[in-house]
Short mmCIF file of N, CA and C and ligand atoms in Angstrom, two decimals:
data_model
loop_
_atom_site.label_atom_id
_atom_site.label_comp_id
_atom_site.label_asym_id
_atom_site.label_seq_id
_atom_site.Cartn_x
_atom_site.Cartn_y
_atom_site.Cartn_z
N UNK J 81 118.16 201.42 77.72
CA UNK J 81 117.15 200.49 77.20
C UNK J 81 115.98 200.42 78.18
N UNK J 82 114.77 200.57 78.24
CA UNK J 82 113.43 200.56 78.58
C UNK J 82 113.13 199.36 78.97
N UNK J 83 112.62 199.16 80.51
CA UNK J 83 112.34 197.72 80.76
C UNK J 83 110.90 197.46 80.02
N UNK J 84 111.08 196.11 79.12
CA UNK J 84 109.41 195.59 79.09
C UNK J 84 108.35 195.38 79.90
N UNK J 85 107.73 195.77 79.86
CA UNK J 85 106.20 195.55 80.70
C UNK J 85 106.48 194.60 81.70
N UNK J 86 107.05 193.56 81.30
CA UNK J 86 106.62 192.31 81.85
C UNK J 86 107.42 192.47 83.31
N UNK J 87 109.01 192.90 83.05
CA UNK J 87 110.09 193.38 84.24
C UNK J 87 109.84 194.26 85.12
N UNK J 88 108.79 195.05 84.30
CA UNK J 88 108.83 196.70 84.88
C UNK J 88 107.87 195.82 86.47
N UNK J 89 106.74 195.18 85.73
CA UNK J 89 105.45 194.89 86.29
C UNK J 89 106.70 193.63 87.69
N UNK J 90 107.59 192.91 87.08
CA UNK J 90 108.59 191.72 88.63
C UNK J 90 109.52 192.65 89.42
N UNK J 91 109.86 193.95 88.82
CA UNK J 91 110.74 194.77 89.24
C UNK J 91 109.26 195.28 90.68
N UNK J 92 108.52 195.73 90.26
CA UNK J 92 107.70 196.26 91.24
C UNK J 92 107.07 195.57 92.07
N UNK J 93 106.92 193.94 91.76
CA UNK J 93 106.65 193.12 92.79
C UNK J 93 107.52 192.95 93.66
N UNK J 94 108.22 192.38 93.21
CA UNK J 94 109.83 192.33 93.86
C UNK J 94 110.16 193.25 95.20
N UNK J 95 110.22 194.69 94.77
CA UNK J 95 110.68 195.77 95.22
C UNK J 95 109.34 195.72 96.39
N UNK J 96 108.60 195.39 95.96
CA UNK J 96 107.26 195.88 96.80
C UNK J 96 107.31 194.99 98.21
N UNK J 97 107.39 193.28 97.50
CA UNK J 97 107.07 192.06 98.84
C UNK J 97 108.12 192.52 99.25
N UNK J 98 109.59 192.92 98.80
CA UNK J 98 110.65 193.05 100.31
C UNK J 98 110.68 194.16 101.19
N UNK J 99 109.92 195.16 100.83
CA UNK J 99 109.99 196.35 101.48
C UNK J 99 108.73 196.41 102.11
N UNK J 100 107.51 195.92 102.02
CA UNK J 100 106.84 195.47 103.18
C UNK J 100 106.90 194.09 104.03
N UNK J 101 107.81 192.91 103.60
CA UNK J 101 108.16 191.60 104.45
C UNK J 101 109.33 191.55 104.21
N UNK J 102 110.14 192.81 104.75
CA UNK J 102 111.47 192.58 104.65
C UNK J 102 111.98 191.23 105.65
N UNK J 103 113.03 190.44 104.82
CA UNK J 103 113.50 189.25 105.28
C UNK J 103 114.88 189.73 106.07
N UNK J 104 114.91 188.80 107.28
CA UNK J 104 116.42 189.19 108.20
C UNK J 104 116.00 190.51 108.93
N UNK J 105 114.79 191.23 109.22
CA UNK J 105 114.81 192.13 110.09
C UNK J 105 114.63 191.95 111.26
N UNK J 106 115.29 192.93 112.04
CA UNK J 106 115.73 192.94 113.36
C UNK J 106 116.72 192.93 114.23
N UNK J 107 117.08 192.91 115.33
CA UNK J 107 118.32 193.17 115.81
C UNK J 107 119.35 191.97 116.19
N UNK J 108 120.24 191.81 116.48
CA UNK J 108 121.19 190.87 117.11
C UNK J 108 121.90 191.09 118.02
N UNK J 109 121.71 190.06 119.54
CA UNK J 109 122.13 190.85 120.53
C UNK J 109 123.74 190.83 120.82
N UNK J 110 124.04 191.56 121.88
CA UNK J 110 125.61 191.56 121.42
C UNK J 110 126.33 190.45 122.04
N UNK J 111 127.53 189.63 121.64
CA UNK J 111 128.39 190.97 120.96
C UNK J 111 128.24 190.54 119.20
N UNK J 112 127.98 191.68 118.71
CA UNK J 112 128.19 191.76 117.43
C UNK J 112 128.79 192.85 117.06
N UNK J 113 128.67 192.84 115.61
CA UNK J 113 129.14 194.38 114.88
C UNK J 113 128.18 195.28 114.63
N UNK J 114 128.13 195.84 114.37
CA UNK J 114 126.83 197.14 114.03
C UNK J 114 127.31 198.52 113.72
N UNK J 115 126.82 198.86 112.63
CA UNK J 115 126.79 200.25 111.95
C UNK J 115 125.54 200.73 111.38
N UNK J 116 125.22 201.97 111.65
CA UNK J 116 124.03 202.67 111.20
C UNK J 116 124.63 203.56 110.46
N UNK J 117 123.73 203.30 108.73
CA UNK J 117 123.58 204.67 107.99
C UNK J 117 122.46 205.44 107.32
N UNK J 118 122.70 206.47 107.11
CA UNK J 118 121.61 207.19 106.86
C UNK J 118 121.91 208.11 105.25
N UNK J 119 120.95 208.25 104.82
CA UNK J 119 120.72 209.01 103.42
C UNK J 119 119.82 209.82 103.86
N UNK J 120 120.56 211.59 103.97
CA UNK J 120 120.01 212.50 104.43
C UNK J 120 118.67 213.21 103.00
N UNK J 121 119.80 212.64 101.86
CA UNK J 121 118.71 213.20 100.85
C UNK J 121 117.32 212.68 100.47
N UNK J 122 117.32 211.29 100.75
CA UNK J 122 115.64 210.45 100.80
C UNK J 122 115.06 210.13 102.15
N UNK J 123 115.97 210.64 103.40
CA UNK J 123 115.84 210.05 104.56
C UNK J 123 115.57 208.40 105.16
N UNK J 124 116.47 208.23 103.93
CA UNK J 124 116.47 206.61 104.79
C UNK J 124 117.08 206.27 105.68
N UNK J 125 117.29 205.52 106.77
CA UNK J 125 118.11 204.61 107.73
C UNK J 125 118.16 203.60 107.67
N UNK J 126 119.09 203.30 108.14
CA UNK J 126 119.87 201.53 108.22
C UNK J 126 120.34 201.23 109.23
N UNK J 127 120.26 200.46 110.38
CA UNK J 127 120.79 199.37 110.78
C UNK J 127 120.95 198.43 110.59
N UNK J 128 122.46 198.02 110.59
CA UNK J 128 122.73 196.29 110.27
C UNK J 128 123.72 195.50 111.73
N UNK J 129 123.17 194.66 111.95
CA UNK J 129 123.56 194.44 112.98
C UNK J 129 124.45 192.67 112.39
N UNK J 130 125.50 191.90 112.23
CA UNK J 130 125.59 191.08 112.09
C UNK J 130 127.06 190.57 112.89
N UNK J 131 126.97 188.87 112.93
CA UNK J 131 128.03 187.99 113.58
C UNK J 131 128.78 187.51 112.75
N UNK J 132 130.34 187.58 113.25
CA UNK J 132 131.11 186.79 112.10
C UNK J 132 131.25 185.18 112.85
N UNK J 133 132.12 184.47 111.82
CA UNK J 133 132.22 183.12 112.69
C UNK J 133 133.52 183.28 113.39
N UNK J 134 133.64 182.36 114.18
CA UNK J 134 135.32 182.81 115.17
C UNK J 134 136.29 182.77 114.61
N UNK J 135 136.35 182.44 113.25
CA UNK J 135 137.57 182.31 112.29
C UNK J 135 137.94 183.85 112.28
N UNK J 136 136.39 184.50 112.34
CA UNK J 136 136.04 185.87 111.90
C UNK J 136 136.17 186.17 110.05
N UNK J 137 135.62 185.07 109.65
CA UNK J 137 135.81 185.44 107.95
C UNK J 137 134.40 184.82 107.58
N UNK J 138 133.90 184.62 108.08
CA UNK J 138 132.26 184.08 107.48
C UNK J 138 131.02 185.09 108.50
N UNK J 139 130.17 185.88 107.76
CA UNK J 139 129.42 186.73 108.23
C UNK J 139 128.06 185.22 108.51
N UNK J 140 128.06 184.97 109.82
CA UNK J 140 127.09 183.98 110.11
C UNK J 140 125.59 184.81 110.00
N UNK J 141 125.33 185.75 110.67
CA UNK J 141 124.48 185.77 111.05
C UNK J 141 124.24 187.68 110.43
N UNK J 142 123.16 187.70 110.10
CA UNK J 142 123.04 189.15 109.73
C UNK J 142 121.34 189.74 109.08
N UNK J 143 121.42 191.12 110.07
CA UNK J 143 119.81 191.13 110.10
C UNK J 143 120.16 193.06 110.26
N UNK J 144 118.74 193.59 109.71
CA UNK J 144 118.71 194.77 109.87
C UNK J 144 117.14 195.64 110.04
N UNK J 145 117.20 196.45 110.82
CA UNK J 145 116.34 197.39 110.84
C UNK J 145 116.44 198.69 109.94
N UNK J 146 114.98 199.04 109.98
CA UNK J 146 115.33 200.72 109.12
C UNK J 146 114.15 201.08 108.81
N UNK J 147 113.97 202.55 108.00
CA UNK J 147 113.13 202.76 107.55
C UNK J 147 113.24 203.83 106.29
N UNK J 148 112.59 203.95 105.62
CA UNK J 148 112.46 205.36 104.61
C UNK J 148 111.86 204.26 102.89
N UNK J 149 112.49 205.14 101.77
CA UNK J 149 111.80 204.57 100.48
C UNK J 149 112.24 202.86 100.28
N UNK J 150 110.96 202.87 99.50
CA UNK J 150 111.23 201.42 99.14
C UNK J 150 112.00 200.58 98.59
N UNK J 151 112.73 201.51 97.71
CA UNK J 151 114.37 200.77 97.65
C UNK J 151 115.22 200.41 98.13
N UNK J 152 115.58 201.37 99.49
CA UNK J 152 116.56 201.08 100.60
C UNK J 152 116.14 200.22 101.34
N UNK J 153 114.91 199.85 101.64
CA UNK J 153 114.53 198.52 102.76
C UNK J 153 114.27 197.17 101.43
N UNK J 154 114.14 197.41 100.67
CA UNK J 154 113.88 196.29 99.47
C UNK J 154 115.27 195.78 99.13
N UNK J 155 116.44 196.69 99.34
CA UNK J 155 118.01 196.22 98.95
C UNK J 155 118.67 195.84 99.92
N UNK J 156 118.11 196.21 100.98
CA UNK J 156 118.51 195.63 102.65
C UNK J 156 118.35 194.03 102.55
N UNK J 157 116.93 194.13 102.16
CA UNK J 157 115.97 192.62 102.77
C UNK J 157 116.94 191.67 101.42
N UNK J 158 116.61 192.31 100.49
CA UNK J 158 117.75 191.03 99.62
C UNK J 158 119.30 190.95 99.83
N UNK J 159 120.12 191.98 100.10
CA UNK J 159 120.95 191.68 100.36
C UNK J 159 121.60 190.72 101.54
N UNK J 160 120.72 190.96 102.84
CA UNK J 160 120.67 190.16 103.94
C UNK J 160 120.76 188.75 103.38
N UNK J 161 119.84 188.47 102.48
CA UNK J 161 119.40 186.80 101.75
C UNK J 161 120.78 186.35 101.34
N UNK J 162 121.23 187.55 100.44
CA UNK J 162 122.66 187.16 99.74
C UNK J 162 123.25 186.94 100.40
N UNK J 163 124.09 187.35 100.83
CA UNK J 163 124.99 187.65 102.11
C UNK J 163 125.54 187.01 103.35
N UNK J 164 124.37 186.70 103.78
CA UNK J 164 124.42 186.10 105.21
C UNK J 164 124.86 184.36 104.82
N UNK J 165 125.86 184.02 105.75
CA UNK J 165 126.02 182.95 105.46
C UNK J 165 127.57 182.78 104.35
N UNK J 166 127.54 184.00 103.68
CA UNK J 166 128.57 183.82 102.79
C UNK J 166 130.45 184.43 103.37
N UNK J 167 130.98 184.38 102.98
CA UNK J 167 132.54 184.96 103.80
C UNK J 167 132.53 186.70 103.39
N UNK J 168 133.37 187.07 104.54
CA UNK J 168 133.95 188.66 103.88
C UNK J 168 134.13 188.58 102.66
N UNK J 169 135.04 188.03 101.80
CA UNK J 169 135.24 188.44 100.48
C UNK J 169 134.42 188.15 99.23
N UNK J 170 133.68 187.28 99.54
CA UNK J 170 132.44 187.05 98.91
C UNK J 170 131.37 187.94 98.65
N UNK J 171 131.03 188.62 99.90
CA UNK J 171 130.39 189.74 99.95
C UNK J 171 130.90 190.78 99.60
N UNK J 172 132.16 191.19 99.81
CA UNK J 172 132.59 192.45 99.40
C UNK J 172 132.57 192.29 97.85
N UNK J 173 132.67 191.15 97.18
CA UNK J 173 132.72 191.05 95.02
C UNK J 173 130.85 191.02 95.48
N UNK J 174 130.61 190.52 95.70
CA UNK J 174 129.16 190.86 95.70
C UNK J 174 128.43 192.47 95.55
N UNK J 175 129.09 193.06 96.61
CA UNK J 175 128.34 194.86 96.85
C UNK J 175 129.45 195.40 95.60
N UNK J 176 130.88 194.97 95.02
CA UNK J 176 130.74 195.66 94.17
C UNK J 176 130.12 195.62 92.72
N UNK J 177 129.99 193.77 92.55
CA UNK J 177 128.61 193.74 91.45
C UNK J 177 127.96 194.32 91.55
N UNK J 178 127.23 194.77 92.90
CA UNK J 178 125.70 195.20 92.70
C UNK J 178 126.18 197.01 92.70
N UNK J 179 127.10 197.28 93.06
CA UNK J 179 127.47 198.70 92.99
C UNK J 179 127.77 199.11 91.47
N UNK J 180 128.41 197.71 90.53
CA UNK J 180 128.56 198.46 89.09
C UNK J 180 126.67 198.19 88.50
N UNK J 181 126.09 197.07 88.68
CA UNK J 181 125.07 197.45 88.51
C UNK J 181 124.01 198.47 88.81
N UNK J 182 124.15 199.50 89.77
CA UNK J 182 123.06 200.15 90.09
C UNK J 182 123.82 201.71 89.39
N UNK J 183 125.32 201.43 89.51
CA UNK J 183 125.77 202.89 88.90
C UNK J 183 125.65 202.86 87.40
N UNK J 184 125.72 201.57 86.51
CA UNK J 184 125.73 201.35 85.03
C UNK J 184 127.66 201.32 84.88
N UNK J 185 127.95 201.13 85.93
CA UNK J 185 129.74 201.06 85.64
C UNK J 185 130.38 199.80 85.47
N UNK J 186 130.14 199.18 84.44
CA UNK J 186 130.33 198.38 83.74
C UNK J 186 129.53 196.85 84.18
N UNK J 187 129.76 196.09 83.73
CA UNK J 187 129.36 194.34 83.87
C UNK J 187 129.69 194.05 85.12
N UNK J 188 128.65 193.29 86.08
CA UNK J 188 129.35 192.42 86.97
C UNK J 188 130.12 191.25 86.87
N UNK J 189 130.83 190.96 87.85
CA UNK J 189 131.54 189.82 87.15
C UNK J 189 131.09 188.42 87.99
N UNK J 190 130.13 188.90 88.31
CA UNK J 190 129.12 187.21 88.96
C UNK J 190 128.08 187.77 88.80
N UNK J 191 126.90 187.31 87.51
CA UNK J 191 125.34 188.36 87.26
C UNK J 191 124.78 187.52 88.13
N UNK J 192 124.81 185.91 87.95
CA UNK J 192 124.18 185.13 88.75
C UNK J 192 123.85 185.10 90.32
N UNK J 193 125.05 185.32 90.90
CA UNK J 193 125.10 185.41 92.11
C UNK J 193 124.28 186.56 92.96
N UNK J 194 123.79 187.39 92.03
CA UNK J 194 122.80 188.62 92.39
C UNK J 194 121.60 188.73 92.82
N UNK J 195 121.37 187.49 91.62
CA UNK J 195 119.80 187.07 91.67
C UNK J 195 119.00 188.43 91.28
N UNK J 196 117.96 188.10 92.12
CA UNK J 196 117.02 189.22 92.02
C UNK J 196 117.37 190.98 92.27
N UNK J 197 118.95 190.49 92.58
CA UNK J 197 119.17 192.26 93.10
C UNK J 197 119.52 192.97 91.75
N UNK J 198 119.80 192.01 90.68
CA UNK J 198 119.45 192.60 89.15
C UNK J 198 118.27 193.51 88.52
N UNK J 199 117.65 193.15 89.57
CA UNK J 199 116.14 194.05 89.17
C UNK J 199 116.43 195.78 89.55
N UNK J 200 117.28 195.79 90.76
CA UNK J 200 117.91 197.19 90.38
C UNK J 200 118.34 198.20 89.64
N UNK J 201 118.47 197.48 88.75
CA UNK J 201 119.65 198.06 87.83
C UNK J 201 118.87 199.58 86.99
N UNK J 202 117.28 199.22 87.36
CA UNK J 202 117.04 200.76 86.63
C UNK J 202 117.03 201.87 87.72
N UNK J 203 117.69 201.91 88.58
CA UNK J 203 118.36 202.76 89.80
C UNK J 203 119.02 203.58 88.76
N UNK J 204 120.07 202.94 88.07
CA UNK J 204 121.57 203.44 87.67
C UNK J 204 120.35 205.29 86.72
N UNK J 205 119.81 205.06 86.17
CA UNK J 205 118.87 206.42 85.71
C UNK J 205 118.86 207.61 86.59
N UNK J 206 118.83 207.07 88.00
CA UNK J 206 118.42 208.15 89.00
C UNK J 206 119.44 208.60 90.02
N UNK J 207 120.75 209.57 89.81
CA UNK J 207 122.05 209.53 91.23
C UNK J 207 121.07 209.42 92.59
N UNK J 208 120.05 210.01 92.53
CA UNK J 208 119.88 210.00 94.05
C UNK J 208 119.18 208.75 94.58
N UNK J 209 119.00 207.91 93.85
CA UNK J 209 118.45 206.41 93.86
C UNK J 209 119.72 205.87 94.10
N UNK J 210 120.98 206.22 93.53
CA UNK J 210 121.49 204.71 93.76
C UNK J 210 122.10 204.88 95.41
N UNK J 211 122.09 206.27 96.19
CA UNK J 211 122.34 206.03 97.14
C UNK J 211 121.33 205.05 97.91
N UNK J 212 120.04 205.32 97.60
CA UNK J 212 119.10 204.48 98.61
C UNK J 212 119.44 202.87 98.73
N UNK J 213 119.51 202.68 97.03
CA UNK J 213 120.19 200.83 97.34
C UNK J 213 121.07 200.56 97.83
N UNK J 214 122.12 201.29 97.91
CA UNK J 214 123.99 201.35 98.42
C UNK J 214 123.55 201.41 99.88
N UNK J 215 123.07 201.61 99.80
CA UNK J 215 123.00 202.29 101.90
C UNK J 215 123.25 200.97 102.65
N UNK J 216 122.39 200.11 102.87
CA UNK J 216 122.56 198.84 103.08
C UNK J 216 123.81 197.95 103.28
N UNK J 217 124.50 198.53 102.08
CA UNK J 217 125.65 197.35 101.11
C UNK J 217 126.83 198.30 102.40
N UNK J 218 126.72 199.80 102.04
CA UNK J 218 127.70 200.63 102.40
C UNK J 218 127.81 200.42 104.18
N UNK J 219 126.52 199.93 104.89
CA UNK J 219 126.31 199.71 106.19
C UNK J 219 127.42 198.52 106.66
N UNK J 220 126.49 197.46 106.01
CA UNK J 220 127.71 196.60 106.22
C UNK J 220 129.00 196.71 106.06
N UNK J 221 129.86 197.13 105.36
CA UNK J 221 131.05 197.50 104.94
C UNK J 221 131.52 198.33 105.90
N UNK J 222 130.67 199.42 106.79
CA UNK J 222 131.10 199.93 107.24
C UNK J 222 131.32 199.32 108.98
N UNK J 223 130.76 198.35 109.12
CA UNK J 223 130.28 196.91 110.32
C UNK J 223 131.83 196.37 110.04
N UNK J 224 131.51 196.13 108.80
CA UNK J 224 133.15 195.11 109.01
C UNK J 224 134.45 195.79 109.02
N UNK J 225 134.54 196.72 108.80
CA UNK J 225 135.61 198.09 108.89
C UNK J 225 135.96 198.04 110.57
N UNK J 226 135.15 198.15 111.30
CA UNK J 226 134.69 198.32 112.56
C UNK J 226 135.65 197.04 113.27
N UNK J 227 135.28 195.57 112.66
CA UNK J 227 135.63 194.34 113.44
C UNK J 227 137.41 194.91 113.44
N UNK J 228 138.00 195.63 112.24
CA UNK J 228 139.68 195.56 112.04
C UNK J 228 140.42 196.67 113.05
N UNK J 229 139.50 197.84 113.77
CA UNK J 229 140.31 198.57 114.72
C UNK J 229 140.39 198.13 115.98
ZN1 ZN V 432 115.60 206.33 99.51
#
């Protein structure tokens, strides 16, 4: 289905203010977690640098650097928004909402909780797009992988 004018025109604002004022950028000094990834096929990078709380189940604090297309720093900067503040498992049903949304693999099962990262969803058209939004999601995941060895 074809976005209307009106989406196409918030999808590109959207995409645009976070990928030039990306929100949560920058580093966190240690000790934290941190994983860098990269998408060799659009050349994007990611750093995500974030703190859990001492329970270690609430991601307090979380911020990232990077660079390449405007999707991957536009899905960074919102996801950071989402995210931060919320627990491991929260976030992990979160990246896979936004993972069935950007692949078209079926319904999320919290649309709300997405917010604006719904505007993605015409990714799911392009395989080599949906790595650029995933990168981000897949960073973190790969941060908190990190806290369990
Ligand atoms: Zn990209």
């Amino acid at each position: 289905m074809p976005l209307s004018e009106e989406l196409r025109d918030l999808y590109q604002q959207v995409i645009l203010d976070h990928s030039r004022n990306p929100r949560n950028h920058g580093e966190i000094p240690p000790p934290c977690l941190h994983a860098h990834g990269d998408n060799p096929s659009c050349g994007d990078e990611i750093d995500v640098w974030l703190r859990l709380s001492e329970d270690g189940q609430n991601i307090e604090d979380l911020k990232f650097t990077g660079q390449g297309c405007a999707i991957s720093q536009a899905s960074a900067s919102m996801m950071t928004q989402k995210i931060k503040g919320k627990s491991k498992a929260q976030a992990a049903a979160m990246r896979e909402d936004f993972r069935r949304v950007v692949m078209g693999d079926g319904a999320p099962a919290d649309e709300d909780a997405l917010g604006e990262l719904i505007l993605l969803e015409g990714v799911q058209k392009f395989p080599q797009r949906v790595k650029c939004a995933m990168l981000a999601w897949r960073a973190v995941e790969q941060a908190l992988e990190s806290a369990k060895a």
